Structures are given as structure tokens and as C-alpha cells.
Amino acid sequence: MTDRELFDKSVRALVSWVRHYKEHLASSIFRLGDVEFGPLAMALGVLRMPRMPELKGVAEVPGFVEANVDVGIPYHNKVRERQRRQRLKAERDGLVAPKRLKKKAHGAGRSEAWSEQKAAKLRRDERRDKRAKRREAVAKNKGAAAAQVGGDA
């Protein structure tokens, strides 16, 4: 393989196909457990199996033979190759987090609710508190009125 772009596209194609297959509406027909990832990856020309949640905990994918090729394949596009080398150098020097670690750190912020959802929750909580105070006041007034009626007799 002479162009890294082909390597990237083959990995992207595999991941995209697996995600689409997993999220298909007819999941009773298209079960992810029945898919043989090894031959599929070989057919797409994947040199090294990518990290995917679907393969978590799988040590070796049956039917996949990892190619003994240096994956330091350069891009034909000189500008893109220069950017890749600069990013790798910065990662080695510790100036930026490696790409795979950066996504995990970025993903941590995604679990936070959107501002609209937060605002709606605050409004719900305020209404709930207001209703609880109103119930307490009504119960207190009923109790005081009952005591007055009982005290007058």
C-alpha cells in the first residue's frame, strides 16, 4: 500500500458498515452476533483491526490475518503528510494528547445534559417546590381552622 488515504478509508468503511448493520431497524434479521468480522475486514483491505466497541473484549478476531506491513504509510498529499508528522511529533513531545486519548477526554463532556434540558429540569423542580409549599399551607390552614372550630364549640 502506497497511500495512507486508502488505509484510512478501509478502516472507516469497516467501522461505518458495522455501525450501520448494528443500528439497522430490522435487528431480528441483521444480528451483529452473526457477523464474521475477520473475512469482512479482509475483504475491505483492512491492515490492522480498528478499536471498536463491538470488538471490546475480543483478543483475536477469527478469520482476520493482520498484515505485517508498517502502518507508518505516508499520505500522497504532501500537506496532509506534513500535518500528520507534526501531530505525531507533538504527541511524542507531550505537547498534545494522542488522538485516541483526546476523544475519550472529549467524550466525557458529552454525558452532560443540554442547557435546554437543564432549564426544563429547573422549571419542573421549581413547580414541584411551589406545589409542595401550597399543599403545606393549605394543610396548615385546614388544621388551624379545625382547631378554631373545635375551640369555639
PDB file of C-alpha atoms in Angstrom:
ATOM      1  CA  MET A   1       0.000   0.000   0.000  1.00  0.00           C
ATOM      2  CA  THR A   2       1.483   3.311  -1.036  1.00  0.00           C
ATOM      3  CA  ASP A   3      -1.109   5.841   0.159  1.00  0.00           C
ATOM      4  CA  ARG A   4      -2.310   6.207   3.746  1.00  0.00           C
ATOM      5  CA  GLU A   5      -5.612   7.570   2.429  1.00  0.00           C
ATOM      6  CA  LEU A   6      -6.548   4.042   1.275  1.00  0.00           C
ATOM      7  CA  PHE A   7      -5.670   2.649   4.704  1.00  0.00           C
ATOM      8  CA  ASP A   8      -7.842   5.295   6.405  1.00  0.00           C
ATOM      9  CA  LYS A   9     -10.741   4.714   4.016  1.00  0.00           C
ATOM     10  CA  SER A  10     -10.679   0.944   4.518  1.00  0.00           C
ATOM     11  CA  VAL A  11     -10.825   1.340   8.306  1.00  0.00           C
ATOM     12  CA  ARG A  12     -13.560   3.982   8.025  1.00  0.00           C
ATOM     13  CA  ALA A  13     -15.561   1.702   5.691  1.00  0.00           C
ATOM     14  CA  LEU A  14     -15.395  -1.198   8.139  1.00  0.00           C
ATOM     15  CA  VAL A  15     -16.431   0.898  11.125  1.00  0.00           C
ATOM     16  CA  SER A  16     -19.210   2.576   9.146  1.00  0.00           C
ATOM     17  CA  TRP A  17     -20.563  -0.757   7.892  1.00  0.00           C
ATOM     18  CA  VAL A  18     -20.562  -2.297  11.369  1.00  0.00           C
ATOM     19  CA  ARG A  19     -22.352   0.721  12.874  1.00  0.00           C
ATOM     20  CA  HIS A  20     -24.973   0.715  10.137  1.00  0.00           C
ATOM     21  CA  TYR A  21     -25.516  -3.022  10.499  1.00  0.00           C
ATOM     22  CA  LYS A  22     -25.821  -2.701  14.277  1.00  0.00           C
ATOM     23  CA  GLU A  23     -28.354   0.146  14.093  1.00  0.00           C
ATOM     24  CA  HIS A  24     -30.476  -1.337  11.305  1.00  0.00           C
ATOM     25  CA  LEU A  25     -34.198  -1.317  12.038  1.00  0.00           C
ATOM     26  CA  ALA A  26     -34.638  -4.987  11.185  1.00  0.00           C
ATOM     27  CA  SER A  27     -32.400  -6.170  14.026  1.00  0.00           C
ATOM     28  CA  SER A  28     -34.169  -9.528  14.161  1.00  0.00           C
ATOM     29  CA  ILE A  29     -32.774 -10.285  10.702  1.00  0.00           C
ATOM     30  CA  PHE A  30     -29.470  -8.399  10.909  1.00  0.00           C
ATOM     31  CA  ARG A  31     -27.906  -9.620  14.146  1.00  0.00           C
ATOM     32  CA  LEU A  32     -24.450  -8.316  14.890  1.00  0.00           C
ATOM     33  CA  GLY A  33     -23.523 -11.541  16.676  1.00  0.00           C
ATOM     34  CA  ASP A  34     -23.813 -13.461  13.405  1.00  0.00           C
ATOM     35  CA  VAL A  35     -21.318 -11.258  11.539  1.00  0.00           C
ATOM     36  CA  GLU A  36     -17.836 -12.605  10.900  1.00  0.00           C
ATOM     37  CA  PHE A  37     -15.668  -9.534  11.265  1.00  0.00           C
ATOM     38  CA  GLY A  38     -12.460 -11.196  10.064  1.00  0.00           C
ATOM     39  CA  PRO A  39     -13.459 -12.001   6.465  1.00  0.00           C
ATOM     40  CA  LEU A  40     -15.293  -8.669   6.228  1.00  0.00           C
ATOM     41  CA  ALA A  41     -12.180  -6.751   7.273  1.00  0.00           C
ATOM     42  CA  MET A  42     -10.032  -8.767   4.879  1.00  0.00           C
ATOM     43  CA  ALA A  43     -12.466  -8.016   2.019  1.00  0.00           C
ATOM     44  CA  LEU A  44     -12.288  -4.290   2.755  1.00  0.00           C
ATOM     45  CA  GLY A  45      -8.486  -4.363   2.822  1.00  0.00           C
ATOM     46  CA  VAL A  46      -8.009  -3.511   6.480  1.00  0.00           C
ATOM     47  CA  LEU A  47      -4.387  -3.994   7.529  1.00  0.00           C
ATOM     48  CA  ARG A  48      -4.944  -3.717  11.279  1.00  0.00           C
ATOM     49  CA  MET A  49      -8.233  -4.217  13.102  1.00  0.00           C
ATOM     50  CA  PRO A  50      -9.514  -0.901  14.478  1.00  0.00           C
ATOM     51  CA  ARG A  51     -10.642  -0.424  18.072  1.00  0.00           C
ATOM     52  CA  MET A  52     -14.412  -0.643  18.090  1.00  0.00           C
ATOM     53  CA  PRO A  53     -16.911  -1.119  20.919  1.00  0.00           C
ATOM     54  CA  GLU A  54     -18.298  -4.109  19.014  1.00  0.00           C
ATOM     55  CA  LEU A  55     -14.945  -5.881  19.381  1.00  0.00           C
ATOM     56  CA  LYS A  56     -14.375  -4.990  23.022  1.00  0.00           C
ATOM     57  CA  GLY A  57     -13.062  -7.977  24.944  1.00  0.00           C
ATOM     58  CA  VAL A  58     -12.164  -9.932  21.786  1.00  0.00           C
ATOM     59  CA  ALA A  59      -8.469 -10.805  21.831  1.00  0.00           C
ATOM     60  CA  GLU A  60      -8.265 -12.192  18.309  1.00  0.00           C
ATOM     61  CA  VAL A  61     -10.784 -11.857  15.504  1.00  0.00           C
ATOM     62  CA  PRO A  62     -11.317 -15.215  13.779  1.00  0.00           C
ATOM     63  CA  GLY A  63     -10.687 -15.140  10.043  1.00  0.00           C
ATOM     64  CA  PHE A  64      -8.554 -11.989  10.180  1.00  0.00           C
ATOM     65  CA  VAL A  65      -4.847 -12.106   9.466  1.00  0.00           C
ATOM     66  CA  GLU A  66      -3.103  -8.903  10.435  1.00  0.00           C
ATOM     67  CA  ALA A  67      -0.807  -7.729   7.665  1.00  0.00           C
ATOM     68  CA  ASN A  68       2.876  -7.470   8.504  1.00  0.00           C
ATOM     69  CA  VAL A  69       3.085  -4.015   6.992  1.00  0.00           C
ATOM     70  CA  ASP A  70       4.465  -0.901   8.585  1.00  0.00           C
ATOM     71  CA  VAL A  71       1.403   1.275   9.153  1.00  0.00           C
ATOM     72  CA  GLY A  72       3.576   4.363   9.028  1.00  0.00           C
ATOM     73  CA  ILE A  73       2.450   4.683   5.431  1.00  0.00           C
ATOM     74  CA  PRO A  74       2.739   8.284   4.214  1.00  0.00           C
ATOM     75  CA  TYR A  75      -0.024  10.257   2.508  1.00  0.00           C
ATOM     76  CA  HIS A  76       0.493  11.131  -1.151  1.00  0.00           C
ATOM     77  CA  ASN A  77      -0.793  14.596  -0.347  1.00  0.00           C
ATOM     78  CA  LYS A  78       2.310  16.362   0.960  1.00  0.00           C
ATOM     79  CA  VAL A  79       0.388  18.916   3.054  1.00  0.00           C
ATOM     80  CA  ARG A  80      -1.606  16.200   4.799  1.00  0.00           C
ATOM     81  CA  GLU A  81       1.521  14.131   5.403  1.00  0.00           C
ATOM     82  CA  ARG A  82       3.269  17.159   6.919  1.00  0.00           C
ATOM     83  CA  GLN A  83       0.292  17.715   9.260  1.00  0.00           C
ATOM     84  CA  ARG A  84       0.332  14.040  10.289  1.00  0.00           C
ATOM     85  CA  ARG A  85       4.056  14.156  11.053  1.00  0.00           C
ATOM     86  CA  GLN A  86       3.674  17.381  13.051  1.00  0.00           C
ATOM     87  CA  ARG A  87       0.837  15.829  15.072  1.00  0.00           C
ATOM     88  CA  LEU A  88       2.900  12.685  15.758  1.00  0.00           C
ATOM     89  CA  LYS A  89       5.896  14.778  16.807  1.00  0.00           C
ATOM     90  CA  ALA A  90       3.730  16.879  19.136  1.00  0.00           C
ATOM     91  CA  GLU A  91       2.263  13.680  20.656  1.00  0.00           C
ATOM     92  CA  ARG A  92       5.762  12.278  21.222  1.00  0.00           C
ATOM     93  CA  ASP A  93       6.908  15.527  22.823  1.00  0.00           C
ATOM     94  CA  GLY A  94       3.840  15.542  25.054  1.00  0.00           C
ATOM     95  CA  LEU A  95       2.503  18.853  23.734  1.00  0.00           C
ATOM     96  CA  VAL A  96      -0.879  17.329  22.805  1.00  0.00           C
ATOM     97  CA  ALA A  97      -2.705  14.218  23.924  1.00  0.00           C
ATOM     98  CA  PRO A  98      -2.702  11.306  21.492  1.00  0.00           C
ATOM     99  CA  LYS A  99      -5.717  11.257  19.186  1.00  0.00           C
ATOM    100  CA  ARG A 100      -7.345   8.206  20.782  1.00  0.00           C
ATOM    101  CA  LEU A 101      -6.990   9.658  24.300  1.00  0.00           C
ATOM    102  CA  LYS A 102      -8.254  13.059  23.225  1.00  0.00           C
ATOM    103  CA  LYS A 103     -11.566  11.557  22.099  1.00  0.00           C
ATOM    104  CA  LYS A 104     -12.124   9.886  25.460  1.00  0.00           C
ATOM    105  CA  ALA A 105     -11.493  13.135  27.295  1.00  0.00           C
ATOM    106  CA  HIS A 106     -13.802  14.980  24.903  1.00  0.00           C
ATOM    107  CA  GLY A 107     -16.475  12.287  25.224  1.00  0.00           C
ATOM    108  CA  ALA A 108     -16.656  12.883  28.977  1.00  0.00           C
ATOM    109  CA  GLY A 109     -18.336  16.249  28.339  1.00  0.00           C
ATOM    110  CA  ARG A 110     -20.945  14.671  26.110  1.00  0.00           C
ATOM    111  CA  SER A 111     -22.640  12.923  29.004  1.00  0.00           C
ATOM    112  CA  GLU A 112     -23.672  16.301  30.372  1.00  0.00           C
ATOM    113  CA  ALA A 113     -27.266  17.318  29.601  1.00  0.00           C
ATOM    114  CA  TRP A 114     -28.016  20.093  27.168  1.00  0.00           C
ATOM    115  CA  SER A 115     -28.811  23.530  28.535  1.00  0.00           C
ATOM    116  CA  GLU A 116     -32.471  23.267  27.439  1.00  0.00           C
ATOM    117  CA  GLN A 117     -32.830  20.028  29.366  1.00  0.00           C
ATOM    118  CA  LYS A 118     -31.221  21.592  32.410  1.00  0.00           C
ATOM    119  CA  ALA A 119     -33.554  24.588  32.210  1.00  0.00           C
ATOM    120  CA  ALA A 120     -36.605  22.320  31.875  1.00  0.00           C
ATOM    121  CA  LYS A 121     -35.488  20.318  34.905  1.00  0.00           C
ATOM    122  CA  LEU A 122     -35.061  23.513  36.924  1.00  0.00           C
ATOM    123  CA  ARG A 123     -38.578  24.666  35.955  1.00  0.00           C
ATOM    124  CA  ARG A 124     -40.010  21.264  36.955  1.00  0.00           C
ATOM    125  CA  ASP A 125     -38.211  21.389  40.308  1.00  0.00           C
ATOM    126  CA  GLU A 126     -39.445  24.947  40.957  1.00  0.00           C
ATOM    127  CA  ARG A 127     -43.056  23.962  40.167  1.00  0.00           C
ATOM    128  CA  ARG A 128     -42.758  20.901  42.385  1.00  0.00           C
ATOM    129  CA  ASP A 129     -41.446  23.011  45.280  1.00  0.00           C
ATOM    130  CA  LYS A 130     -44.200  25.579  44.744  1.00  0.00           C
ATOM    131  CA  ARG A 131     -46.906  22.863  44.815  1.00  0.00           C
ATOM    132  CA  ALA A 132     -45.386  21.334  47.955  1.00  0.00           C
ATOM    133  CA  LYS A 133     -45.425  24.730  49.733  1.00  0.00           C
ATOM    134  CA  ARG A 134     -49.022  25.311  48.631  1.00  0.00           C
ATOM    135  CA  ARG A 135     -50.057  21.883  49.973  1.00  0.00           C
ATOM    136  CA  GLU A 136     -48.333  22.596  53.290  1.00  0.00           C
ATOM    137  CA  ALA A 137     -50.041  25.999  53.564  1.00  0.00           C
ATOM    138  CA  VAL A 138     -53.465  24.512  52.763  1.00  0.00           C
ATOM    139  CA  ALA A 139     -52.936  21.704  55.280  1.00  0.00           C
ATOM    140  CA  LYS A 140     -51.813  24.219  57.908  1.00  0.00           C
ATOM    141  CA  ASN A 141     -54.840  26.437  57.261  1.00  0.00           C
ATOM    142  CA  LYS A 142     -57.201  23.440  57.482  1.00  0.00           C
ATOM    143  CA  GLY A 143     -55.565  22.391  60.736  1.00  0.00           C
ATOM    144  CA  ALA A 144     -55.863  25.909  62.172  1.00  0.00           C
ATOM    145  CA  ALA A 145     -59.495  26.230  61.007  1.00  0.00           C
ATOM    146  CA  ALA A 146     -60.356  22.845  62.505  1.00  0.00           C
ATOM    147  CA  ALA A 147     -58.750  23.869  65.806  1.00  0.00           C
ATOM    148  CA  GLN A 148     -60.741  27.110  65.797  1.00  0.00           C
ATOM    149  CA  VAL A 149     -63.997  25.343  65.096  1.00  0.00           C
ATOM    150  CA  GLY A 150     -63.204  22.781  67.771  1.00  0.00           C
ATOM    151  CA  GLY A 151     -62.217  25.527  70.236  1.00  0.00           C
ATOM    152  CA  ASP A 152     -65.400  27.547  69.653  1.00  0.00           C
ATOM    153  CA  ALA A 153     -67.728  24.698  70.482  1.00  0.00           C
TER     154      ALA A 153
END
